[in-house]
GROMACS .gro file of N, CA and C in nm:
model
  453
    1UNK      N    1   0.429   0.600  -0.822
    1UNK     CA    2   0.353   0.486  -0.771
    1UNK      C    3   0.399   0.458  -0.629
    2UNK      N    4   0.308   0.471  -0.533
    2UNK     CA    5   0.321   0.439  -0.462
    2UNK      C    6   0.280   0.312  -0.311
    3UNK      N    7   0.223   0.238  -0.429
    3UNK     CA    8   0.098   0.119  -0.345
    3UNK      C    9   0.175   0.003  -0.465
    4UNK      N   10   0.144  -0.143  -0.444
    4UNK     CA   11   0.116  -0.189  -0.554
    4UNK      C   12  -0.035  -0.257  -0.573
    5UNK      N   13  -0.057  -0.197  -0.691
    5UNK     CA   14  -0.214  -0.252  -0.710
    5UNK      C   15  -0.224  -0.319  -0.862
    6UNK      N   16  -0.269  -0.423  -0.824
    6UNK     CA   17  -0.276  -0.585  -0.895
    6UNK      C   18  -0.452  -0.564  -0.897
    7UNK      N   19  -0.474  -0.661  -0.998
    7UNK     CA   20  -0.636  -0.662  -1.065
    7UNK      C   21  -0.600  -0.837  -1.014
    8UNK      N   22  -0.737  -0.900  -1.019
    8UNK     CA   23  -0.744  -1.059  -1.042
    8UNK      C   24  -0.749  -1.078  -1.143
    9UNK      N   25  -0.719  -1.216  -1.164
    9UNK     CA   26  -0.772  -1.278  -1.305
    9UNK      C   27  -0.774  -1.404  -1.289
   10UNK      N   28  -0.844  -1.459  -1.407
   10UNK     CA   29  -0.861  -1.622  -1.406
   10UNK      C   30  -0.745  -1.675  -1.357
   11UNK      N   31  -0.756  -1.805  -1.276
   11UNK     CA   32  -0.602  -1.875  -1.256
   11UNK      C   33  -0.571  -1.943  -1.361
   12UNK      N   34  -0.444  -1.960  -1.378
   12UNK     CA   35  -0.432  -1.992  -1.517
   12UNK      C   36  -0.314  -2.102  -1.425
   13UNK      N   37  -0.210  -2.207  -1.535
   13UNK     CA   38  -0.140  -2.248  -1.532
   13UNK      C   39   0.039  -2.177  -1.529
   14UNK      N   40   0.028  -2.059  -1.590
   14UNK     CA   41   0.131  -1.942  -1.580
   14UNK      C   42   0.136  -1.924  -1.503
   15UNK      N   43  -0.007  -1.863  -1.436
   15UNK     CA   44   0.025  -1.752  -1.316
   15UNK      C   45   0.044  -1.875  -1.173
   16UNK      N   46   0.086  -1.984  -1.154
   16UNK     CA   47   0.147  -2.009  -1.080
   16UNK      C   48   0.263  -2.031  -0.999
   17UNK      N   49   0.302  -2.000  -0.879
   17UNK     CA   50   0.404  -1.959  -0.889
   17UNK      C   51   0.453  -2.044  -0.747
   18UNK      N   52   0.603  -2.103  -0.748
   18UNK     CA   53   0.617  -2.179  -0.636
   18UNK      C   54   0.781  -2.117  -0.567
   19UNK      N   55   0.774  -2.125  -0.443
   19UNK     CA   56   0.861  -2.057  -0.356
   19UNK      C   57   0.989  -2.144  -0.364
   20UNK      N   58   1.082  -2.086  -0.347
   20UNK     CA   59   1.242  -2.158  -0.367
   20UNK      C   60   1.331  -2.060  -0.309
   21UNK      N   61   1.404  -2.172  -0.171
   21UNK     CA   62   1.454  -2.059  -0.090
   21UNK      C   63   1.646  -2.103  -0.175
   22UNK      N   64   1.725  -1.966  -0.225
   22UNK     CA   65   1.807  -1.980  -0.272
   22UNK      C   66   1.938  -1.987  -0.185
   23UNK      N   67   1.962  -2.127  -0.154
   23UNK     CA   68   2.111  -2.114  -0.056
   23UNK      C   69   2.220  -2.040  -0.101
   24UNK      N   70   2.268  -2.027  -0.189
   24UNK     CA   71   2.418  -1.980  -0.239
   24UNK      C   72   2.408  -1.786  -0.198
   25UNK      N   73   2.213  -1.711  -0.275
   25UNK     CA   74   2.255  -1.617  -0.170
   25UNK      C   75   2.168  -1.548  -0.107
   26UNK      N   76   2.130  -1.665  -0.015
   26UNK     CA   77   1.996  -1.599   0.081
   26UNK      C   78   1.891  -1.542   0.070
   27UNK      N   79   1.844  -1.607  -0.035
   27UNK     CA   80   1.680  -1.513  -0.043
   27UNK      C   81   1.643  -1.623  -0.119
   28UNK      N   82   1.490  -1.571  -0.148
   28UNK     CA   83   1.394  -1.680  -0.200
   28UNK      C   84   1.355  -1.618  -0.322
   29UNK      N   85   1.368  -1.712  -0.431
   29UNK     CA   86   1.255  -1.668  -0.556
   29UNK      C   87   1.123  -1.720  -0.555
   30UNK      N   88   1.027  -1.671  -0.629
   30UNK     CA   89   0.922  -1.701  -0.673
   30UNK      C   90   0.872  -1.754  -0.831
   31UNK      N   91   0.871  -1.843  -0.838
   31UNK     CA   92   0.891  -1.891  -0.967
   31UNK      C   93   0.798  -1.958  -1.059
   32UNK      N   94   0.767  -1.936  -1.181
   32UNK     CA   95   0.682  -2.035  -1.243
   32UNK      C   96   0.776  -2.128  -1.364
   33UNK      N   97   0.742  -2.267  -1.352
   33UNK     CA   98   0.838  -2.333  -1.441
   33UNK      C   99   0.840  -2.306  -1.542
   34UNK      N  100   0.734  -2.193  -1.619
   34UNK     CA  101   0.685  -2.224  -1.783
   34UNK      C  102   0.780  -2.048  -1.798
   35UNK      N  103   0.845  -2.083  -1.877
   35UNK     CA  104   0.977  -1.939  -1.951
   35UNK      C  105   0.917  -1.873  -2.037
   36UNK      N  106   0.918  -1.762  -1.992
   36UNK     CA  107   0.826  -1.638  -2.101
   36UNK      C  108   0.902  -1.498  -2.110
   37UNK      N  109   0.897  -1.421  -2.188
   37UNK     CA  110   0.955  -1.310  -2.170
   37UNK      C  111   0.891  -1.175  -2.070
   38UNK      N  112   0.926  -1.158  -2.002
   38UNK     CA  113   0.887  -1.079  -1.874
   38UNK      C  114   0.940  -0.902  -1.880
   39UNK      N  115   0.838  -0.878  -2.002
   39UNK     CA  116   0.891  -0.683  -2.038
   39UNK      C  117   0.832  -0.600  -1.916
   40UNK      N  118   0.804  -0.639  -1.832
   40UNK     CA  119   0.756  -0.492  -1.669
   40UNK      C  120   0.805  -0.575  -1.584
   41UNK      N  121   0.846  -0.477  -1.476
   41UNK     CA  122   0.891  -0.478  -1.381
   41UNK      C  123   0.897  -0.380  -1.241
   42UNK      N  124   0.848  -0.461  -1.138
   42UNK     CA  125   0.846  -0.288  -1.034
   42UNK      C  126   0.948  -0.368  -0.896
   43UNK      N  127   1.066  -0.276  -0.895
   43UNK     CA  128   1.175  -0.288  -0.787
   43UNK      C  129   1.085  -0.218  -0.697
   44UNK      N  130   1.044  -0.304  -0.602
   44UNK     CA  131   1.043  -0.238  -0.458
   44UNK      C  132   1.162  -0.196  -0.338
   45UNK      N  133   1.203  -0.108  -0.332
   45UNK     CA  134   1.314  -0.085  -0.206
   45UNK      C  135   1.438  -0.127  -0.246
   46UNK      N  136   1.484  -0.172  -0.389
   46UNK     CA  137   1.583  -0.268  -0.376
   46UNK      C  138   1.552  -0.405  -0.335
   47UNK      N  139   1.470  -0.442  -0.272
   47UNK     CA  140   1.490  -0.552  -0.198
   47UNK      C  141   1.363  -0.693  -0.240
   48UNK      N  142   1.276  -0.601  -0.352
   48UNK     CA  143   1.174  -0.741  -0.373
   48UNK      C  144   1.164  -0.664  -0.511
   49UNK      N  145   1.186  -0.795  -0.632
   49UNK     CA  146   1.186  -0.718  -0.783
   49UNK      C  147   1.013  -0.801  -0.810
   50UNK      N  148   0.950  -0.727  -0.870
   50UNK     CA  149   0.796  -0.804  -0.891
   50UNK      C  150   0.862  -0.811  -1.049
   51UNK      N  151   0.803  -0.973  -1.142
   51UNK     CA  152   0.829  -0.922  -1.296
   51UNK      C  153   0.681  -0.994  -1.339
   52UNK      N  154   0.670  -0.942  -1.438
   52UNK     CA  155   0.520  -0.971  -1.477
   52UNK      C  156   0.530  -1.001  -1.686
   53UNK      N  157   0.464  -1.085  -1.720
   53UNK     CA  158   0.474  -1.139  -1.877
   53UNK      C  159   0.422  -1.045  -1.936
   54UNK      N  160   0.356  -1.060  -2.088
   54UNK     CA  161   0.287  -0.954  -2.176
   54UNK      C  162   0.172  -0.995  -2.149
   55UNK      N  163   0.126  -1.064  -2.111
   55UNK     CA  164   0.007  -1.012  -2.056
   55UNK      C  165  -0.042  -1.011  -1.909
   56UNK      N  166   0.064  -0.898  -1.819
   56UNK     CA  167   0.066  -0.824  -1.784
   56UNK      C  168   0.040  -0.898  -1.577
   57UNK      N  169   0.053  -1.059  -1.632
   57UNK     CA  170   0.061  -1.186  -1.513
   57UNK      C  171   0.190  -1.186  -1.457
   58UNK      N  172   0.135  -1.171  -1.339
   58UNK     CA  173   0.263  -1.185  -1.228
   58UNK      C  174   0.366  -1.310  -1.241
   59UNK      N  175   0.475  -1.327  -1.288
   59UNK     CA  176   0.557  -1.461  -1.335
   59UNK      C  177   0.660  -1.498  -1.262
   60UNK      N  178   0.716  -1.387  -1.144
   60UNK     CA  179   0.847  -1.415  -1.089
   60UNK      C  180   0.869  -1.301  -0.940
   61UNK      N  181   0.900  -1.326  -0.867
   61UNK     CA  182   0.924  -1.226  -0.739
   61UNK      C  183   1.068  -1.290  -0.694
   62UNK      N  184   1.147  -1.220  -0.686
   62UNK     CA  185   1.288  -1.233  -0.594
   62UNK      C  186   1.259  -1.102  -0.473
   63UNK      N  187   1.311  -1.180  -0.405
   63UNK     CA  188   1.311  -1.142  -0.250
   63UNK      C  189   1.451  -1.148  -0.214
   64UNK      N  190   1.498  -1.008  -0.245
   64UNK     CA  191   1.664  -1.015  -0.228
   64UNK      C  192   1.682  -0.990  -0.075
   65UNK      N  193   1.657  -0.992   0.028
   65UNK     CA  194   1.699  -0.943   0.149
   65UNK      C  195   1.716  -1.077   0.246
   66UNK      N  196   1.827  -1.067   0.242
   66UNK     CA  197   1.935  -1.228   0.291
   66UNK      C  198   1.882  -1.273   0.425
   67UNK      N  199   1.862  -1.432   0.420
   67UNK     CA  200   1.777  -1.481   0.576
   67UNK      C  201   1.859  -1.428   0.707
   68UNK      N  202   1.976  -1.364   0.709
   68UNK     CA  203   2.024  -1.339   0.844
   68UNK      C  204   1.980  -1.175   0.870
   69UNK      N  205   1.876  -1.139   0.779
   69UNK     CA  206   1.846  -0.972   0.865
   69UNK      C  207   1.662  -1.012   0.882
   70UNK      N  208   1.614  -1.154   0.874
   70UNK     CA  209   1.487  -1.208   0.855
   70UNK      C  210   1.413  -1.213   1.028
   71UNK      N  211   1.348  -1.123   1.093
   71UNK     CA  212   1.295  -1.168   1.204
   71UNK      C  213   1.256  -1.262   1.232
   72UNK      N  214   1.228  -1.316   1.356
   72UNK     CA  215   1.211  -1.482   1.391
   72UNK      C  216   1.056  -1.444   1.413
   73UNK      N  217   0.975  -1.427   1.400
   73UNK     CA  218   0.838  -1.397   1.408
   73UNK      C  219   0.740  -1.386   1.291
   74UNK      N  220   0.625  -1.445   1.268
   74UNK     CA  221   0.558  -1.407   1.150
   74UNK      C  222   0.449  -1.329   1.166
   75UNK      N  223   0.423  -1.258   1.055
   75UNK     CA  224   0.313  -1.123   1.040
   75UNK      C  225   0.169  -1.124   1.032
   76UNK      N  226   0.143  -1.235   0.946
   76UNK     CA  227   0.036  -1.301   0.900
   76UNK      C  228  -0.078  -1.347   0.982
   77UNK      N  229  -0.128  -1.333   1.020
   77UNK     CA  230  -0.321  -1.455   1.055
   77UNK      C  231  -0.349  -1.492   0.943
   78UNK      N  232  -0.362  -1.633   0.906
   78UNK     CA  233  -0.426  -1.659   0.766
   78UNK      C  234  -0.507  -1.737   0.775
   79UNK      N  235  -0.596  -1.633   0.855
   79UNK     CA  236  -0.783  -1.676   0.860
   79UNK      C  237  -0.861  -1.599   0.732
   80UNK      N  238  -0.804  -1.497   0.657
   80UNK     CA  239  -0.845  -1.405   0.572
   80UNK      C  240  -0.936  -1.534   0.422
   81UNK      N  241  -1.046  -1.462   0.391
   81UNK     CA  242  -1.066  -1.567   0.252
   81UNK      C  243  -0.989  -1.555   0.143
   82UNK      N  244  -0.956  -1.696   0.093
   82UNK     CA  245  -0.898  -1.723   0.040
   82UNK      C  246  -0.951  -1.774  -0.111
   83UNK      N  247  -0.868  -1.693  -0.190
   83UNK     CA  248  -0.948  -1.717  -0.380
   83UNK      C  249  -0.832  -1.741  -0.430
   84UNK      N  250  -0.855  -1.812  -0.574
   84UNK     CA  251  -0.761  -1.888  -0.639
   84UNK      C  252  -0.728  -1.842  -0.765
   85UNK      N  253  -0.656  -1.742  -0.827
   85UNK     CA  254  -0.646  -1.642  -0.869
   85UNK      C  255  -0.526  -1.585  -0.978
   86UNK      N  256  -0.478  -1.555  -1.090
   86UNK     CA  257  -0.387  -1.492  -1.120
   86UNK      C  258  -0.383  -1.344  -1.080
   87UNK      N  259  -0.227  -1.307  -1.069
   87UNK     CA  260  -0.236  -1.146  -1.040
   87UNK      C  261  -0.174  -1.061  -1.143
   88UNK      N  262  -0.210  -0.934  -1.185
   88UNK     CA  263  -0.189  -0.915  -1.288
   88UNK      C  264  -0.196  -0.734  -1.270
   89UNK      N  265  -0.097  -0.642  -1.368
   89UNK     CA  266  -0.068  -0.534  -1.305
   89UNK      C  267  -0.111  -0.421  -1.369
   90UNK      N  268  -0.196  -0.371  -1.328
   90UNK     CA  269  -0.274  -0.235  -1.371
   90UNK      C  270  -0.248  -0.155  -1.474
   91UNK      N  271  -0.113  -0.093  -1.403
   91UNK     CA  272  -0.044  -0.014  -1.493
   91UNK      C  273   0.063   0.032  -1.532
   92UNK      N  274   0.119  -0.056  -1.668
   92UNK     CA  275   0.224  -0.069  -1.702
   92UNK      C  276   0.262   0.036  -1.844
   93UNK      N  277   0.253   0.149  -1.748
   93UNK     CA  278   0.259   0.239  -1.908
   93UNK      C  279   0.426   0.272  -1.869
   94UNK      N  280   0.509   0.223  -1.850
   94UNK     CA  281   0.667   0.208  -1.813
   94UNK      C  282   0.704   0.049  -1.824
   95UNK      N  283   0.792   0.015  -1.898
   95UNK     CA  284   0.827  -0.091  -1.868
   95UNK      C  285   0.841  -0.133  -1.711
   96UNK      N  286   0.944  -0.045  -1.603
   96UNK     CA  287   1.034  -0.084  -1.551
   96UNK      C  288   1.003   0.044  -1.402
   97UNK      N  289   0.960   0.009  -1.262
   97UNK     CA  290   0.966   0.105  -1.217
   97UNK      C  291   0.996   0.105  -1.052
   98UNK      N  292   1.054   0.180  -1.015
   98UNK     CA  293   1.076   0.193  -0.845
   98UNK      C  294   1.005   0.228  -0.776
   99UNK      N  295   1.004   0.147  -0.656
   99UNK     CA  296   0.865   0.248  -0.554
   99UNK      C  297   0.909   0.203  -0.427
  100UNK      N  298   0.927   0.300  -0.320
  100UNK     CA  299   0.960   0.289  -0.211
  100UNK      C  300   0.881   0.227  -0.120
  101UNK      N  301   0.847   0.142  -0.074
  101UNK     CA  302   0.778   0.053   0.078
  101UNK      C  303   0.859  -0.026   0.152
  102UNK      N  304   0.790   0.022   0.285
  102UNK     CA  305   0.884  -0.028   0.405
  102UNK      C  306   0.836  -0.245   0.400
  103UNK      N  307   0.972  -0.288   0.376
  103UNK     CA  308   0.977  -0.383   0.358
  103UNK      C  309   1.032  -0.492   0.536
  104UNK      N  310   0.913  -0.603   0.548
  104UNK     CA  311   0.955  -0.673   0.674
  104UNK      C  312   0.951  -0.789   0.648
  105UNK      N  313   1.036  -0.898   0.691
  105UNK     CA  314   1.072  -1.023   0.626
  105UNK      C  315   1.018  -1.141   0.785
  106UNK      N  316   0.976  -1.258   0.799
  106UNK     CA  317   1.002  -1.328   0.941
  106UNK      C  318   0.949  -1.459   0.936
  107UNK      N  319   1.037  -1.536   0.960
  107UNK     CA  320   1.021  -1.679   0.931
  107UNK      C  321   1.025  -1.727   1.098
  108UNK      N  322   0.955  -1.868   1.054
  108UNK     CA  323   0.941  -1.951   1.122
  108UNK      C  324   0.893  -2.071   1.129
  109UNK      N  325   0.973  -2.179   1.131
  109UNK     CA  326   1.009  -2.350   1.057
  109UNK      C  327   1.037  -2.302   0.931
  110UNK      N  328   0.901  -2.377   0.823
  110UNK     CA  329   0.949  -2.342   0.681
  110UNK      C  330   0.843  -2.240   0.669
  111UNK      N  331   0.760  -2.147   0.720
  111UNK     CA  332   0.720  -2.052   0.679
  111UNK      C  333   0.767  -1.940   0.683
  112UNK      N  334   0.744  -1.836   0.590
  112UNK     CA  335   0.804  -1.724   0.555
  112UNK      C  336   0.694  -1.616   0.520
  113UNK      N  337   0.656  -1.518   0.640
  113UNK     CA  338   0.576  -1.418   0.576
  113UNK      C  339   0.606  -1.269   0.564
  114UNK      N  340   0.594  -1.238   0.449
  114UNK     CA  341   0.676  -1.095   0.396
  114UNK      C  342   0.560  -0.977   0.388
  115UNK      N  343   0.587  -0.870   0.428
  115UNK     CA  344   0.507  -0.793   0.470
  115UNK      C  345   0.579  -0.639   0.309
  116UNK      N  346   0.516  -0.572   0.266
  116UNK     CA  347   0.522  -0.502   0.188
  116UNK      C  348   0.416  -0.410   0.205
  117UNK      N  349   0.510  -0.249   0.267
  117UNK     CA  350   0.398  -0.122   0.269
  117UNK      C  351   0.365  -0.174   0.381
  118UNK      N  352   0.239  -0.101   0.374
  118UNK     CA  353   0.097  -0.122   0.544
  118UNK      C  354  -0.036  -0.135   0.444
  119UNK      N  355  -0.148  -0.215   0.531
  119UNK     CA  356  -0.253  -0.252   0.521
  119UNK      C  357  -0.306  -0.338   0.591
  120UNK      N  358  -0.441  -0.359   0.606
  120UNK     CA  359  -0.503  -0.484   0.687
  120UNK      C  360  -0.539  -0.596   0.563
  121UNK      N  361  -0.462  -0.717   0.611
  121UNK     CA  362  -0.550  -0.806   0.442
  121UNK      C  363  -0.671  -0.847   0.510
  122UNK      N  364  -0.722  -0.837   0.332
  122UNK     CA  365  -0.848  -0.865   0.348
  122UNK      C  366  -0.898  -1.025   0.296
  123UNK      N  367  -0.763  -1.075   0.197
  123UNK     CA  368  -0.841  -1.160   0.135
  123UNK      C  369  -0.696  -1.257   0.083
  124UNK      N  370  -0.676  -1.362   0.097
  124UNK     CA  371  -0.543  -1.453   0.084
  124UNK      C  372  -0.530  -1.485  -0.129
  125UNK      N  373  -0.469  -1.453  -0.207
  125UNK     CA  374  -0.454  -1.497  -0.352
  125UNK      C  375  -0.385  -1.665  -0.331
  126UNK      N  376  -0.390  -1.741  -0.322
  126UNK     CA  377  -0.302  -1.825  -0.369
  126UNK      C  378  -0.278  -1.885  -0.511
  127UNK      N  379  -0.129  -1.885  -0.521
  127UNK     CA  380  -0.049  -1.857  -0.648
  127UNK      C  381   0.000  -2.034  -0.654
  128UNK      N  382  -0.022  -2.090  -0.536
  128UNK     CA  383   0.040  -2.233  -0.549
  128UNK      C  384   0.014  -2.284  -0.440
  129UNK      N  385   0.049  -2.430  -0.401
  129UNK     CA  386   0.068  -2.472  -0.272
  129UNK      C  387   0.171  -2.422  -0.168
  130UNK      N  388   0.238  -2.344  -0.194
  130UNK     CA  389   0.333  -2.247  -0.098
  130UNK      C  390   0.340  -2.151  -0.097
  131UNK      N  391   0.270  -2.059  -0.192
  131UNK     CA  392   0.268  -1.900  -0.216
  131UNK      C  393   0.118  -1.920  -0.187
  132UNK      N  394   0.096  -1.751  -0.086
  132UNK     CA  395  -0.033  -1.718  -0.074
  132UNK      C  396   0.012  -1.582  -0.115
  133UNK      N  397  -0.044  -1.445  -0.157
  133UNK     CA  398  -0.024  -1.337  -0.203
  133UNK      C  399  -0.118  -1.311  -0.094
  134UNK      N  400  -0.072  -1.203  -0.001
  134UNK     CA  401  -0.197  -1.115   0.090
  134UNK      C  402  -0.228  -1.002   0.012
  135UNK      N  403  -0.306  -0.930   0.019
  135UNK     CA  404  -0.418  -0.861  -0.031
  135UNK      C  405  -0.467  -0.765   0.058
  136UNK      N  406  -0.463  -0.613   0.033
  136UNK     CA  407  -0.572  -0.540   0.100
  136UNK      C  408  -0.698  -0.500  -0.021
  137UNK      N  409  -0.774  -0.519  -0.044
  137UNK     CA  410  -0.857  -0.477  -0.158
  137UNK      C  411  -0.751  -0.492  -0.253
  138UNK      N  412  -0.739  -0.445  -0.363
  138UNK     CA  413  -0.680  -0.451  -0.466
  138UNK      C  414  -0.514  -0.467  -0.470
  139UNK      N  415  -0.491  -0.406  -0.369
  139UNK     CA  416  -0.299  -0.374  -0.333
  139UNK      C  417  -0.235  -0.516  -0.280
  140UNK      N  418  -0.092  -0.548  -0.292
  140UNK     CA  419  -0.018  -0.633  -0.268
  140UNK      C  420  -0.002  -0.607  -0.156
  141UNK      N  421   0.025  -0.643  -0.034
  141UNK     CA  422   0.060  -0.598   0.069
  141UNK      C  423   0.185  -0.693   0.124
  142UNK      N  424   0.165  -0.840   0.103
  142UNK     CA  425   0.265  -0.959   0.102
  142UNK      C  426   0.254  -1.064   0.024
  143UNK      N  427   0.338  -1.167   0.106
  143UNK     CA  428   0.306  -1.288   0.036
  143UNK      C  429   0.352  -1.373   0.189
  144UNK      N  430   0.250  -1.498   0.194
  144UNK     CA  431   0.305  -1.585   0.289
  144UNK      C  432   0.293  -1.737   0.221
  145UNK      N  433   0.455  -1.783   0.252
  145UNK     CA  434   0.481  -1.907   0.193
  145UNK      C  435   0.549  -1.984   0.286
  146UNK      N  436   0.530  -2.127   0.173
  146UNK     CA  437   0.563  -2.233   0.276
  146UNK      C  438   0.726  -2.270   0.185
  147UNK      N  439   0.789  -2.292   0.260
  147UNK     CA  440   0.948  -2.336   0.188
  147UNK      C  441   1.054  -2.428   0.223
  148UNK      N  442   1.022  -2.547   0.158
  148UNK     CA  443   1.036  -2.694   0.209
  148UNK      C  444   1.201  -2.692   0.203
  149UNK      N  445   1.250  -2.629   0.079
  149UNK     CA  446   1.423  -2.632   0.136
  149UNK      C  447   1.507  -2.505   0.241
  150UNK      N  448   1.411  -2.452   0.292
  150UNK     CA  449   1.446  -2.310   0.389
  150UNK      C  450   1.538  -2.435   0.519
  151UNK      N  451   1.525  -2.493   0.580
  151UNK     CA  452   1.559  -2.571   0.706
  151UNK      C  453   1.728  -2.619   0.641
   0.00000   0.00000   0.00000
């Protein structure tokens, strides 16, 4: 695997997910308050774990790559249309899997936009009032969020 490619789905109350920047060790999770058991998983680079529930909804993203290697610049235009959306993962015939993409991190105030792989987005997911998921057609490409305890 080498893309990640996510299907839509109804938005649900699960598939929301809110940004939390973690002081103790520099990175941000992605989180939904409601606790479920989360059997798939795809490590990108080491550095961003995607985990997804049984049915197959995006539930959690850690973003392990610590704010002091984070460029001061963001990636994003987020003029792209924007749909309201669960994301949910194609194909999980592995629990658990690695895939190499060049990963770019760059904040600025409390925004944070993370770049994953290459693509042009086409179309903004939002997962919450601080998570937007970018999108090239079907593939993940980022996520741009807002993160009120980052400052």
């Amino acid at each position: 695997m080498s893309m990640l490619e996510l299907e839509f789905a109804e938005a649900t109350k699960e598939g929301r997910l809110h940004a939390k920047f973690v002081r103790e060790c520099q990175w941000l999770l992605l989180s939904s308050p409601f606790k479920r058991s989360l059997p798939h998983g795809i490590n990108v680079d080491a550095l961003i774990i995607l985990d997804f529930d049984a049915e197959k909804r995006l539930a959690k993203v850690e973003i392990l790559e610590a704010r002091r290697h984070w460029h001061k610049k963001l990636c994003w235009p987020l003029s792209e249309k924007v749909i309201e959306a669960d994301l949910k993962i194609v194909d999980c015939s592995k629990p658990d899997r690695l895939i190499e993409l060049a990963i770019w991190i760059g904040a600025e105030g409390k925004r944070v936009d993370v770049r994953i792989g290459s693509g042009s987005p086409d179309r903004l997911v939002r997962l919450s009032d601080s998570v937007l998921a970018v999108m090239d057609r079907k593939r993940l490409i980022g996520f741009s969020l807002q993160v009120a305890d980052l400052m």
